[in-house]
Amino acid sequence: GAVVSQHPSWVICKSGTSVKIECRSLDFQATTMFWYRQFPKQSLMLMATSNEGSKATYEQGVEKDKFLINHASLTLSTLTVTSAHPEDSSFYICSARDSTGSQPQHFGDGTRLSIL
Amino acid sequence: AQSVSQHNHHVILSEAASLELGCNYSYGGTVNLFWYVQYPGQHLQLLLKYFSGDPLVKGIKGFEAEFIKSKFSFNLRKPSVQWSDTAEYFCAVTPFTGGGNKLTFGTGTQLKVEL
């Protein structure tokens, strides 16, 4: 079945650094990928929609300069949390849309980001 | 914009008990509905989906859900749960047309099945 790989699975870094998270569709091409953020005991909140070859579409309240998204190929999207602070600590999940399949999105395993 | 409400945040059942998890959505148009499951330490997996047709849909691992349009509900059911069903369950909705396949999730229900 369709597989989405997310890397790294866990990252701990100091406040002020930038962190890049990768999301890859391993066996299908994904023209659209999605980035979610999940707080403890809460639902997944869509942050942005990433479209291959064009600018990402951000949801209301999400700072595009803080969360940089790049979708340079049909199998890779990256999320960079710039100048991360402790309040950015969260669980980030990506998903990829397989336009040929019947499921709307396939999900990665998520990245646990901890900012000290 | 659409929204999804899951009424039960934590459910504890004994093995072989029946399960029903509530899900209600709010949206002015036609929707596609989904239930996802997240086992401990794993990614979200699709349990079942409703696009159109028979409102009673069957998914993997013996789960089923019934779409009741008049109640804006899509409750998940399983006649007899197993210990391995311990997981978090998310209901989700996306507009039938447009919306770019953006999923809106409920807050999730943590299910614990005891032996």
JSON list of C-alpha atoms in Angstrom, two decimals:
[
{"chain": "A", "resi": 1, "resn": "GLY", "atom": "CA", "xyz": [0.00, 0.00, 0.00]},
{"chain": "A", "resi": 2, "resn": "ALA", "atom": "CA", "xyz": [0.89, 3.64, -0.24]},
{"chain": "A", "resi": 3, "resn": "VAL", "atom": "CA", "xyz": [3.60, 4.70, 2.17]},
{"chain": "A", "resi": 4, "resn": "VAL", "atom": "CA", "xyz": [4.55, 8.11, 3.42]},
{"chain": "A", "resi": 5, "resn": "SER", "atom": "CA", "xyz": [7.88, 8.49, 5.17]},
{"chain": "A", "resi": 6, "resn": "GLN", "atom": "CA", "xyz": [8.46, 11.32, 7.59]},
{"chain": "A", "resi": 7, "resn": "HIS", "atom": "CA", "xyz": [11.87, 12.21, 8.95]},
{"chain": "A", "resi": 8, "resn": "PRO", "atom": "CA", "xyz": [13.07, 12.75, 11.59]},
{"chain": "A", "resi": 9, "resn": "SER", "atom": "CA", "xyz": [10.68, 11.03, 13.96]},
{"chain": "A", "resi": 10, "resn": "TRP", "atom": "CA", "xyz": [11.95, 12.95, 16.97]},
{"chain": "A", "resi": 11, "resn": "VAL", "atom": "CA", "xyz": [14.08, 16.03, 17.28]},
{"chain": "A", "resi": 12, "resn": "ILE", "atom": "CA", "xyz": [15.24, 18.02, 20.28]},
{"chain": "A", "resi": 13, "resn": "CYS", "atom": "CA", "xyz": [16.93, 21.34, 19.73]},
{"chain": "A", "resi": 14, "resn": "LYS", "atom": "CA", "xyz": [17.74, 24.62, 21.36]},
{"chain": "A", "resi": 15, "resn": "SER", "atom": "CA", "xyz": [15.54, 27.67, 21.16]},
{"chain": "A", "resi": 16, "resn": "GLY", "atom": "CA", "xyz": [16.37, 29.86, 18.20]},
{"chain": "A", "resi": 17, "resn": "THR", "atom": "CA", "xyz": [17.45, 27.11, 15.84]},
{"chain": "A", "resi": 18, "resn": "SER", "atom": "CA", "xyz": [15.65, 26.09, 12.68]},
{"chain": "A", "resi": 19, "resn": "VAL", "atom": "CA", "xyz": [14.41, 22.57, 12.16]},
{"chain": "A", "resi": 20, "resn": "LYS", "atom": "CA", "xyz": [13.57, 20.89, 8.87]},
{"chain": "A", "resi": 21, "resn": "ILE", "atom": "CA", "xyz": [11.12, 18.01, 8.64]},
{"chain": "A", "resi": 22, "resn": "GLU", "atom": "CA", "xyz": [10.87, 15.92, 5.48]},
{"chain": "A", "resi": 23, "resn": "CYS", "atom": "CA", "xyz": [7.85, 14.15, 4.10]},
{"chain": "A", "resi": 24, "resn": "ARG", "atom": "CA", "xyz": [8.26, 11.68, 1.26]},
{"chain": "A", "resi": 25, "resn": "SER", "atom": "CA", "xyz": [5.76, 9.62, -0.68]},
{"chain": "A", "resi": 26, "resn": "LEU", "atom": "CA", "xyz": [7.63, 6.38, -1.31]},
{"chain": "A", "resi": 27, "resn": "ASP", "atom": "CA", "xyz": [5.58, 4.59, -3.93]},
{"chain": "A", "resi": 28, "resn": "PHE", "atom": "CA", "xyz": [3.34, 7.19, -5.47]},
{"chain": "A", "resi": 29, "resn": "GLN", "atom": "CA", "xyz": [3.47, 10.74, -6.73]},
{"chain": "A", "resi": 30, "resn": "ALA", "atom": "CA", "xyz": [1.88, 13.35, -4.57]},
{"chain": "A", "resi": 31, "resn": "THR", "atom": "CA", "xyz": [0.96, 16.63, -6.17]},
{"chain": "A", "resi": 32, "resn": "THR", "atom": "CA", "xyz": [-0.51, 17.72, -2.86]},
{"chain": "A", "resi": 33, "resn": "MET", "atom": "CA", "xyz": [0.79, 17.20, 0.64]},
{"chain": "A", "resi": 34, "resn": "PHE", "atom": "CA", "xyz": [-0.63, 18.45, 3.90]},
{"chain": "A", "resi": 35, "resn": "TRP", "atom": "CA", "xyz": [1.03, 19.48, 7.14]},
{"chain": "A", "resi": 36, "resn": "TYR", "atom": "CA", "xyz": [-0.75, 19.08, 10.45]},
{"chain": "A", "resi": 37, "resn": "ARG", "atom": "CA", "xyz": [0.05, 19.94, 14.01]},
{"chain": "A", "resi": 38, "resn": "GLN", "atom": "CA", "xyz": [-1.27, 17.90, 16.90]},
{"chain": "A", "resi": 39, "resn": "PHE", "atom": "CA", "xyz": [-1.27, 19.14, 20.47]},
{"chain": "A", "resi": 40, "resn": "PRO", "atom": "CA", "xyz": [-1.57, 16.65, 23.34]},
{"chain": "A", "resi": 41, "resn": "LYS", "atom": "CA", "xyz": [-5.09, 15.28, 23.68]},
{"chain": "A", "resi": 42, "resn": "GLN", "atom": "CA", "xyz": [-6.28, 17.39, 20.77]},
{"chain": "A", "resi": 43, "resn": "SER", "atom": "CA", "xyz": [-7.12, 16.84, 17.18]},
{"chain": "A", "resi": 44, "resn": "LEU", "atom": "CA", "xyz": [-4.93, 17.26, 14.15]},
{"chain": "A", "resi": 45, "resn": "MET", "atom": "CA", "xyz": [-5.02, 20.86, 13.01]},
{"chain": "A", "resi": 46, "resn": "LEU", "atom": "CA", "xyz": [-4.25, 21.54, 9.37]},
{"chain": "A", "resi": 47, "resn": "MET", "atom": "CA", "xyz": [-1.45, 24.04, 9.07]},
{"chain": "A", "resi": 48, "resn": "ALA", "atom": "CA", "xyz": [-0.98, 24.24, 5.32]},
{"chain": "A", "resi": 49, "resn": "THR", "atom": "CA", "xyz": [-1.52, 22.59, 1.99]},
{"chain": "A", "resi": 50, "resn": "SER", "atom": "CA", "xyz": [1.61, 22.06, -0.04]},
{"chain": "A", "resi": 51, "resn": "ASN", "atom": "CA", "xyz": [1.32, 21.96, -3.82]},
{"chain": "A", "resi": 52, "resn": "GLU", "atom": "CA", "xyz": [4.15, 20.73, -5.97]},
{"chain": "A", "resi": 53, "resn": "GLY", "atom": "CA", "xyz": [5.80, 23.56, -7.85]},
{"chain": "A", "resi": 54, "resn": "SER", "atom": "CA", "xyz": [3.79, 26.35, -6.27]},
{"chain": "A", "resi": 55, "resn": "LYS", "atom": "CA", "xyz": [3.45, 28.21, -3.02]},
{"chain": "A", "resi": 56, "resn": "ALA", "atom": "CA", "xyz": [1.83, 26.53, -0.06]},
{"chain": "A", "resi": 57, "resn": "THR", "atom": "CA", "xyz": [-1.59, 27.59, 1.11]},
{"chain": "A", "resi": 58, "resn": "TYR", "atom": "CA", "xyz": [-1.61, 28.35, 4.81]},
{"chain": "A", "resi": 59, "resn": "GLU", "atom": "CA", "xyz": [-4.56, 28.07, 7.15]},
{"chain": "A", "resi": 60, "resn": "GLN", "atom": "CA", "xyz": [-5.72, 31.07, 9.08]},
{"chain": "A", "resi": 61, "resn": "GLY", "atom": "CA", "xyz": [-3.50, 31.86, 12.01]},
{"chain": "A", "resi": 62, "resn": "VAL", "atom": "CA", "xyz": [-0.46, 29.96, 10.74]},
{"chain": "A", "resi": 63, "resn": "GLU", "atom": "CA", "xyz": [2.59, 32.15, 10.16]},
{"chain": "A", "resi": 64, "resn": "LYS", "atom": "CA", "xyz": [4.01, 31.40, 6.75]},
{"chain": "A", "resi": 65, "resn": "ASP", "atom": "CA", "xyz": [7.34, 33.00, 7.61]},
{"chain": "A", "resi": 66, "resn": "LYS", "atom": "CA", "xyz": [7.60, 30.83, 10.69]},
{"chain": "A", "resi": 67, "resn": "PHE", "atom": "CA", "xyz": [6.67, 27.57, 9.02]},
{"chain": "A", "resi": 68, "resn": "LEU", "atom": "CA", "xyz": [8.35, 27.44, 5.63]},
{"chain": "A", "resi": 69, "resn": "ILE", "atom": "CA", "xyz": [7.05, 24.81, 3.26]},
{"chain": "A", "resi": 70, "resn": "ASN", "atom": "CA", "xyz": [8.77, 23.65, 0.11]},
{"chain": "A", "resi": 71, "resn": "HIS", "atom": "CA", "xyz": [7.35, 21.09, -2.31]},
{"chain": "A", "resi": 72, "resn": "ALA", "atom": "CA", "xyz": [9.97, 20.91, -4.99]},
{"chain": "A", "resi": 73, "resn": "SER", "atom": "CA", "xyz": [9.19, 17.45, -6.32]},
{"chain": "A", "resi": 74, "resn": "LEU", "atom": "CA", "xyz": [6.27, 15.07, -6.62]},
{"chain": "A", "resi": 75, "resn": "THR", "atom": "CA", "xyz": [7.60, 12.93, -3.80]},
{"chain": "A", "resi": 76, "resn": "LEU", "atom": "CA", "xyz": [9.03, 15.39, -1.30]},
{"chain": "A", "resi": 77, "resn": "SER", "atom": "CA", "xyz": [7.71, 18.23, 0.82]},
{"chain": "A", "resi": 78, "resn": "THR", "atom": "CA", "xyz": [9.63, 19.88, 3.64]},
{"chain": "A", "resi": 79, "resn": "LEU", "atom": "CA", "xyz": [8.50, 21.92, 6.61]},
{"chain": "A", "resi": 80, "resn": "THR", "atom": "CA", "xyz": [11.05, 24.19, 8.22]},
{"chain": "A", "resi": 81, "resn": "VAL", "atom": "CA", "xyz": [10.27, 25.64, 11.62]},
{"chain": "A", "resi": 82, "resn": "THR", "atom": "CA", "xyz": [12.37, 28.78, 11.69]},
{"chain": "A", "resi": 83, "resn": "SER", "atom": "CA", "xyz": [13.83, 30.24, 14.87]},
{"chain": "A", "resi": 84, "resn": "ALA", "atom": "CA", "xyz": [11.97, 27.66, 16.90]},
{"chain": "A", "resi": 85, "resn": "HIS", "atom": "CA", "xyz": [10.80, 28.45, 20.42]},
{"chain": "A", "resi": 86, "resn": "PRO", "atom": "CA", "xyz": [9.39, 26.24, 23.17]},
{"chain": "A", "resi": 87, "resn": "GLU", "atom": "CA", "xyz": [5.82, 27.07, 22.14]},
{"chain": "A", "resi": 88, "resn": "ASP", "atom": "CA", "xyz": [6.56, 25.44, 18.78]},
{"chain": "A", "resi": 89, "resn": "SER", "atom": "CA", "xyz": [7.06, 22.11, 20.52]},
{"chain": "A", "resi": 90, "resn": "SER", "atom": "CA", "xyz": [4.44, 19.78, 19.17]},
{"chain": "A", "resi": 91, "resn": "PHE", "atom": "CA", "xyz": [3.76, 16.72, 17.07]},
{"chain": "A", "resi": 92, "resn": "TYR", "atom": "CA", "xyz": [3.88, 17.49, 13.36]},
{"chain": "A", "resi": 93, "resn": "ILE", "atom": "CA", "xyz": [2.29, 15.12, 10.88]},
{"chain": "A", "resi": 94, "resn": "CYS", "atom": "CA", "xyz": [2.38, 15.18, 7.12]},
{"chain": "A", "resi": 95, "resn": "SER", "atom": "CA", "xyz": [0.12, 13.47, 4.67]},
{"chain": "A", "resi": 96, "resn": "ALA", "atom": "CA", "xyz": [0.21, 13.01, 0.94]},
{"chain": "A", "resi": 97, "resn": "ARG", "atom": "CA", "xyz": [-2.63, 12.82, -1.51]},
{"chain": "A", "resi": 98, "resn": "ASP", "atom": "CA", "xyz": [-2.48, 10.02, -4.00]},
{"chain": "A", "resi": 99, "resn": "SER", "atom": "CA", "xyz": [-4.48, 11.28, -6.94]},
{"chain": "A", "resi": 100, "resn": "THR", "atom": "CA", "xyz": [-4.78, 7.77, -8.38]},
{"chain": "A", "resi": 101, "resn": "GLY", "atom": "CA", "xyz": [-6.04, 6.12, -5.23]},
{"chain": "A", "resi": 102, "resn": "SER", "atom": "CA", "xyz": [-9.32, 6.03, -3.40]},
{"chain": "A", "resi": 103, "resn": "GLN", "atom": "CA", "xyz": [-8.06, 7.40, -0.12]},
{"chain": "A", "resi": 104, "resn": "PRO", "atom": "CA", "xyz": [-7.86, 11.13, 0.30]},
{"chain": "A", "resi": 105, "resn": "GLN", "atom": "CA", "xyz": [-4.58, 11.13, 2.17]},
{"chain": "A", "resi": 106, "resn": "HIS", "atom": "CA", "xyz": [-1.86, 8.79, 3.40]},
{"chain": "A", "resi": 107, "resn": "PHE", "atom": "CA", "xyz": [-0.21, 9.80, 6.65]},
{"chain": "A", "resi": 108, "resn": "GLY", "atom": "CA", "xyz": [3.37, 9.82, 7.84]},
{"chain": "A", "resi": 109, "resn": "ASP", "atom": "CA", "xyz": [4.36, 8.64, 11.30]},
{"chain": "A", "resi": 110, "resn": "GLY", "atom": "CA", "xyz": [4.81, 12.17, 12.59]},
{"chain": "A", "resi": 111, "resn": "THR", "atom": "CA", "xyz": [7.68, 14.16, 14.06]},
{"chain": "A", "resi": 112, "resn": "ARG", "atom": "CA", "xyz": [7.90, 14.93, 17.74]},
{"chain": "A", "resi": 113, "resn": "LEU", "atom": "CA", "xyz": [9.57, 18.35, 18.02]},
{"chain": "A", "resi": 114, "resn": "SER", "atom": "CA", "xyz": [10.86, 19.48, 21.41]},
{"chain": "A", "resi": 115, "resn": "ILE", "atom": "CA", "xyz": [12.40, 22.92, 21.76]},
{"chain": "A", "resi": 116, "resn": "LEU", "atom": "CA", "xyz": [14.42, 23.52, 24.88]},
{"chain": "B", "resi": 1, "resn": "ALA", "atom": "CA", "xyz": [-16.26, 25.82, 7.25]},
{"chain": "B", "resi": 2, "resn": "GLN", "atom": "CA", "xyz": [-16.87, 22.31, 8.40]},
{"chain": "B", "resi": 3, "resn": "SER", "atom": "CA", "xyz": [-16.38, 21.03, 11.94]},
{"chain": "B", "resi": 4, "resn": "VAL", "atom": "CA", "xyz": [-16.43, 17.61, 13.56]},
{"chain": "B", "resi": 5, "resn": "SER", "atom": "CA", "xyz": [-17.47, 16.69, 17.07]},
{"chain": "B", "resi": 6, "resn": "GLN", "atom": "CA", "xyz": [-16.59, 13.46, 18.83]},
{"chain": "B", "resi": 7, "resn": "HIS", "atom": "CA", "xyz": [-18.48, 13.10, 22.06]},
{"chain": "B", "resi": 8, "resn": "ASN", "atom": "CA", "xyz": [-16.45, 10.47, 23.83]},
{"chain": "B", "resi": 9, "resn": "HIS", "atom": "CA", "xyz": [-12.88, 11.39, 24.67]},
{"chain": "B", "resi": 10, "resn": "HIS", "atom": "CA", "xyz": [-12.03, 8.23, 26.57]},
{"chain": "B", "resi": 11, "resn": "VAL", "atom": "CA", "xyz": [-13.74, 4.88, 26.39]},
{"chain": "B", "resi": 12, "resn": "ILE", "atom": "CA", "xyz": [-12.80, 1.79, 28.36]},
{"chain": "B", "resi": 13, "resn": "LEU", "atom": "CA", "xyz": [-14.32, -1.55, 27.43]},
{"chain": "B", "resi": 14, "resn": "SER", "atom": "CA", "xyz": [-13.79, -5.18, 28.23]},
{"chain": "B", "resi": 15, "resn": "GLU", "atom": "CA", "xyz": [-12.96, -7.59, 25.46]},
{"chain": "B", "resi": 16, "resn": "ALA", "atom": "CA", "xyz": [-16.03, -8.81, 23.56]},
{"chain": "B", "resi": 17, "resn": "ALA", "atom": "CA", "xyz": [-18.05, -5.75, 24.51]},
{"chain": "B", "resi": 18, "resn": "SER", "atom": "CA", "xyz": [-19.77, -3.80, 21.77]},
{"chain": "B", "resi": 19, "resn": "LEU", "atom": "CA", "xyz": [-18.46, -0.43, 20.71]},
{"chain": "B", "resi": 20, "resn": "GLU", "atom": "CA", "xyz": [-20.11, 2.70, 19.41]},
{"chain": "B", "resi": 21, "resn": "LEU", "atom": "CA", "xyz": [-18.21, 5.95, 19.03]},
{"chain": "B", "resi": 22, "resn": "GLY", "atom": "CA", "xyz": [-20.16, 9.07, 18.22]},
{"chain": "B", "resi": 23, "resn": "CYS", "atom": "CA", "xyz": [-19.30, 11.53, 15.49]},
{"chain": "B", "resi": 24, "resn": "ASN", "atom": "CA", "xyz": [-21.30, 14.55, 14.37]},
{"chain": "B", "resi": 25, "resn": "TYR", "atom": "CA", "xyz": [-20.30, 17.03, 11.74]},
{"chain": "B", "resi": 26, "resn": "SER", "atom": "CA", "xyz": [-21.34, 20.49, 10.77]},
{"chain": "B", "resi": 27, "resn": "TYR", "atom": "CA", "xyz": [-21.30, 21.56, 7.13]},
{"chain": "B", "resi": 28, "resn": "GLY", "atom": "CA", "xyz": [-23.76, 23.15, 4.78]},
{"chain": "B", "resi": 29, "resn": "GLY", "atom": "CA", "xyz": [-23.17, 20.86, 1.84]},
{"chain": "B", "resi": 30, "resn": "THR", "atom": "CA", "xyz": [-22.46, 17.27, 0.91]},
{"chain": "B", "resi": 31, "resn": "VAL", "atom": "CA", "xyz": [-19.50, 15.66, 2.60]},
{"chain": "B", "resi": 32, "resn": "ASN", "atom": "CA", "xyz": [-17.24, 12.67, 2.49]},
{"chain": "B", "resi": 33, "resn": "LEU", "atom": "CA", "xyz": [-16.77, 11.03, 5.88]},
{"chain": "B", "resi": 34, "resn": "PHE", "atom": "CA", "xyz": [-13.94, 9.00, 7.32]},
{"chain": "B", "resi": 35, "resn": "TRP", "atom": "CA", "xyz": [-12.82, 7.17, 10.39]},
{"chain": "B", "resi": 36, "resn": "TYR", "atom": "CA", "xyz": [-9.11, 6.88, 11.04]},
{"chain": "B", "resi": 37, "resn": "VAL", "atom": "CA", "xyz": [-7.34, 4.84, 13.70]},
{"chain": "B", "resi": 38, "resn": "GLN", "atom": "CA", "xyz": [-3.98, 5.54, 15.28]},
{"chain": "B", "resi": 39, "resn": "TYR", "atom": "CA", "xyz": [-2.44, 2.61, 17.12]},
{"chain": "B", "resi": 40, "resn": "PRO", "atom": "CA", "xyz": [0.20, 3.44, 19.73]},
{"chain": "B", "resi": 41, "resn": "GLY", "atom": "CA", "xyz": [3.37, 4.59, 18.03]},
{"chain": "B", "resi": 42, "resn": "GLN", "atom": "CA", "xyz": [1.95, 4.27, 14.54]},
{"chain": "B", "resi": 43, "resn": "HIS", "atom": "CA", "xyz": [0.62, 6.57, 11.86]},
{"chain": "B", "resi": 44, "resn": "LEU", "atom": "CA", "xyz": [-3.00, 7.28, 11.12]},
{"chain": "B", "resi": 45, "resn": "GLN", "atom": "CA", "xyz": [-4.68, 4.54, 9.12]},
{"chain": "B", "resi": 46, "resn": "LEU", "atom": "CA", "xyz": [-7.98, 4.64, 7.30]},
{"chain": "B", "resi": 47, "resn": "LEU", "atom": "CA", "xyz": [-10.64, 2.40, 8.86]},
{"chain": "B", "resi": 48, "resn": "LEU", "atom": "CA", "xyz": [-13.49, 3.18, 6.53]},
{"chain": "B", "resi": 49, "resn": "LYS", "atom": "CA", "xyz": [-14.99, 5.91, 4.42]},
{"chain": "B", "resi": 50, "resn": "TYR", "atom": "CA", "xyz": [-18.33, 7.07, 3.08]},
{"chain": "B", "resi": 51, "resn": "PHE", "atom": "CA", "xyz": [-18.62, 8.86, -0.23]},
{"chain": "B", "resi": 52, "resn": "SER", "atom": "CA", "xyz": [-22.10, 7.97, -1.45]},
{"chain": "B", "resi": 53, "resn": "GLY", "atom": "CA", "xyz": [-24.54, 5.09, -1.76]},
{"chain": "B", "resi": 54, "resn": "ASP", "atom": "CA", "xyz": [-25.31, 2.68, 1.07]},
{"chain": "B", "resi": 55, "resn": "PRO", "atom": "CA", "xyz": [-25.10, 4.69, 4.28]},
{"chain": "B", "resi": 56, "resn": "LEU", "atom": "CA", "xyz": [-23.89, 1.64, 6.19]},
{"chain": "B", "resi": 57, "resn": "VAL", "atom": "CA", "xyz": [-20.26, 1.18, 5.34]},
{"chain": "B", "resi": 58, "resn": "LYS", "atom": "CA", "xyz": [-18.01, -1.63, 6.38]},
{"chain": "B", "resi": 59, "resn": "GLY", "atom": "CA", "xyz": [-14.33, -1.19, 6.97]},
{"chain": "B", "resi": 60, "resn": "ILE", "atom": "CA", "xyz": [-11.35, -3.18, 8.04]},
{"chain": "B", "resi": 61, "resn": "LYS", "atom": "CA", "xyz": [-11.08, -5.28, 11.20]},
{"chain": "B", "resi": 62, "resn": "GLY", "atom": "CA", "xyz": [-14.83, -5.67, 11.63]},
{"chain": "B", "resi": 63, "resn": "PHE", "atom": "CA", "xyz": [-15.63, -1.99, 11.99]},
{"chain": "B", "resi": 64, "resn": "GLU", "atom": "CA", "xyz": [-18.64, -0.36, 10.41]},
{"chain": "B", "resi": 65, "resn": "ALA", "atom": "CA", "xyz": [-20.20, 3.08, 10.43]},
{"chain": "B", "resi": 66, "resn": "GLU", "atom": "CA", "xyz": [-23.61, 4.42, 9.55]},
{"chain": "B", "resi": 67, "resn": "PHE", "atom": "CA", "xyz": [-24.17, 7.77, 7.91]},
{"chain": "B", "resi": 68, "resn": "ILE", "atom": "CA", "xyz": [-27.41, 9.36, 9.08]},
{"chain": "B", "resi": 69, "resn": "LYS", "atom": "CA", "xyz": [-27.83, 12.49, 7.03]},
{"chain": "B", "resi": 70, "resn": "SER", "atom": "CA", "xyz": [-30.71, 13.88, 9.06]},
{"chain": "B", "resi": 71, "resn": "LYS", "atom": "CA", "xyz": [-28.62, 13.73, 12.21]},
{"chain": "B", "resi": 72, "resn": "PHE", "atom": "CA", "xyz": [-25.34, 14.79, 10.61]},
{"chain": "B", "resi": 73, "resn": "SER", "atom": "CA", "xyz": [-23.84, 11.74, 12.24]},
{"chain": "B", "resi": 74, "resn": "PHE", "atom": "CA", "xyz": [-21.37, 9.04, 11.27]},
{"chain": "B", "resi": 75, "resn": "ASN", "atom": "CA", "xyz": [-21.02, 6.77, 14.30]},
{"chain": "B", "resi": 76, "resn": "LEU", "atom": "CA", "xyz": [-18.45, 3.99, 14.38]},
{"chain": "B", "resi": 77, "resn": "ARG", "atom": "CA", "xyz": [-19.44, 0.55, 15.60]},
{"chain": "B", "resi": 78, "resn": "LYS", "atom": "CA", "xyz": [-17.96, -2.83, 16.26]},
{"chain": "B", "resi": 79, "resn": "PRO", "atom": "CA", "xyz": [-19.99, -5.73, 17.72]},
{"chain": "B", "resi": 80, "resn": "SER", "atom": "CA", "xyz": [-17.16, -7.26, 19.72]},
{"chain": "B", "resi": 81, "resn": "VAL", "atom": "CA", "xyz": [-13.93, -5.44, 20.49]},
{"chain": "B", "resi": 82, "resn": "GLN", "atom": "CA", "xyz": [-10.55, -7.02, 20.99]},
{"chain": "B", "resi": 83, "resn": "TRP", "atom": "CA", "xyz": [-7.59, -5.98, 23.09]},
{"chain": "B", "resi": 84, "resn": "SER", "atom": "CA", "xyz": [-5.78, -5.10, 19.86]},
{"chain": "B", "resi": 85, "resn": "ASP", "atom": "CA", "xyz": [-8.39, -2.43, 19.12]},
{"chain": "B", "resi": 86, "resn": "THR", "atom": "CA", "xyz": [-6.84, -0.26, 21.81]},
{"chain": "B", "resi": 87, "resn": "ALA", "atom": "CA", "xyz": [-6.03, 2.93, 19.90]},
{"chain": "B", "resi": 88, "resn": "GLU", "atom": "CA", "xyz": [-7.15, 6.46, 19.23]},
{"chain": "B", "resi": 89, "resn": "TYR", "atom": "CA", "xyz": [-9.97, 6.92, 16.75]},
{"chain": "B", "resi": 90, "resn": "PHE", "atom": "CA", "xyz": [-10.55, 10.03, 14.70]},
{"chain": "B", "resi": 91, "resn": "CYS", "atom": "CA", "xyz": [-13.59, 11.00, 12.70]},
{"chain": "B", "resi": 92, "resn": "ALA", "atom": "CA", "xyz": [-12.92, 13.30, 9.75]},
{"chain": "B", "resi": 93, "resn": "VAL", "atom": "CA", "xyz": [-14.84, 15.07, 7.02]},
{"chain": "B", "resi": 94, "resn": "THR", "atom": "CA", "xyz": [-14.03, 16.72, 3.73]},
{"chain": "B", "resi": 95, "resn": "PRO", "atom": "CA", "xyz": [-16.36, 18.56, 1.36]},
{"chain": "B", "resi": 96, "resn": "PHE", "atom": "CA", "xyz": [-17.74, 16.39, -1.43]},
{"chain": "B", "resi": 97, "resn": "THR", "atom": "CA", "xyz": [-16.57, 18.85, -4.02]},
{"chain": "B", "resi": 98, "resn": "GLY", "atom": "CA", "xyz": [-13.96, 21.53, -3.74]},
{"chain": "B", "resi": 99, "resn": "GLY", "atom": "CA", "xyz": [-12.08, 21.99, -0.50]},
{"chain": "B", "resi": 100, "resn": "GLY", "atom": "CA", "xyz": [-8.97, 20.47, -2.03]},
{"chain": "B", "resi": 101, "resn": "ASN", "atom": "CA", "xyz": [-9.47, 17.25, -0.07]},
{"chain": "B", "resi": 102, "resn": "LYS", "atom": "CA", "xyz": [-8.72, 19.10, 3.14]},
{"chain": "B", "resi": 103, "resn": "LEU", "atom": "CA", "xyz": [-9.67, 16.90, 6.05]},
{"chain": "B", "resi": 104, "resn": "THR", "atom": "CA", "xyz": [-11.19, 18.32, 9.20]},
{"chain": "B", "resi": 105, "resn": "PHE", "atom": "CA", "xyz": [-10.69, 16.04, 12.17]},
{"chain": "B", "resi": 106, "resn": "GLY", "atom": "CA", "xyz": [-12.58, 15.54, 15.38]},
{"chain": "B", "resi": 107, "resn": "THR", "atom": "CA", "xyz": [-10.70, 15.65, 18.68]},
{"chain": "B", "resi": 108, "resn": "GLY", "atom": "CA", "xyz": [-10.37, 11.89, 18.79]},
{"chain": "B", "resi": 109, "resn": "THR", "atom": "CA", "xyz": [-11.53, 9.13, 21.11]},
{"chain": "B", "resi": 110, "resn": "GLN", "atom": "CA", "xyz": [-9.03, 7.12, 23.09]},
{"chain": "B", "resi": 111, "resn": "LEU", "atom": "CA", "xyz": [-10.26, 3.54, 23.32]},
{"chain": "B", "resi": 112, "resn": "LYS", "atom": "CA", "xyz": [-8.79, 1.15, 25.82]},
{"chain": "B", "resi": 113, "resn": "VAL", "atom": "CA", "xyz": [-9.85, -2.47, 25.69]},
{"chain": "B", "resi": 114, "resn": "GLU", "atom": "CA", "xyz": [-9.13, -4.49, 28.80]},
{"chain": "B", "resi": 115, "resn": "LEU", "atom": "CA", "xyz": [-8.62, -8.22, 28.93]}
]
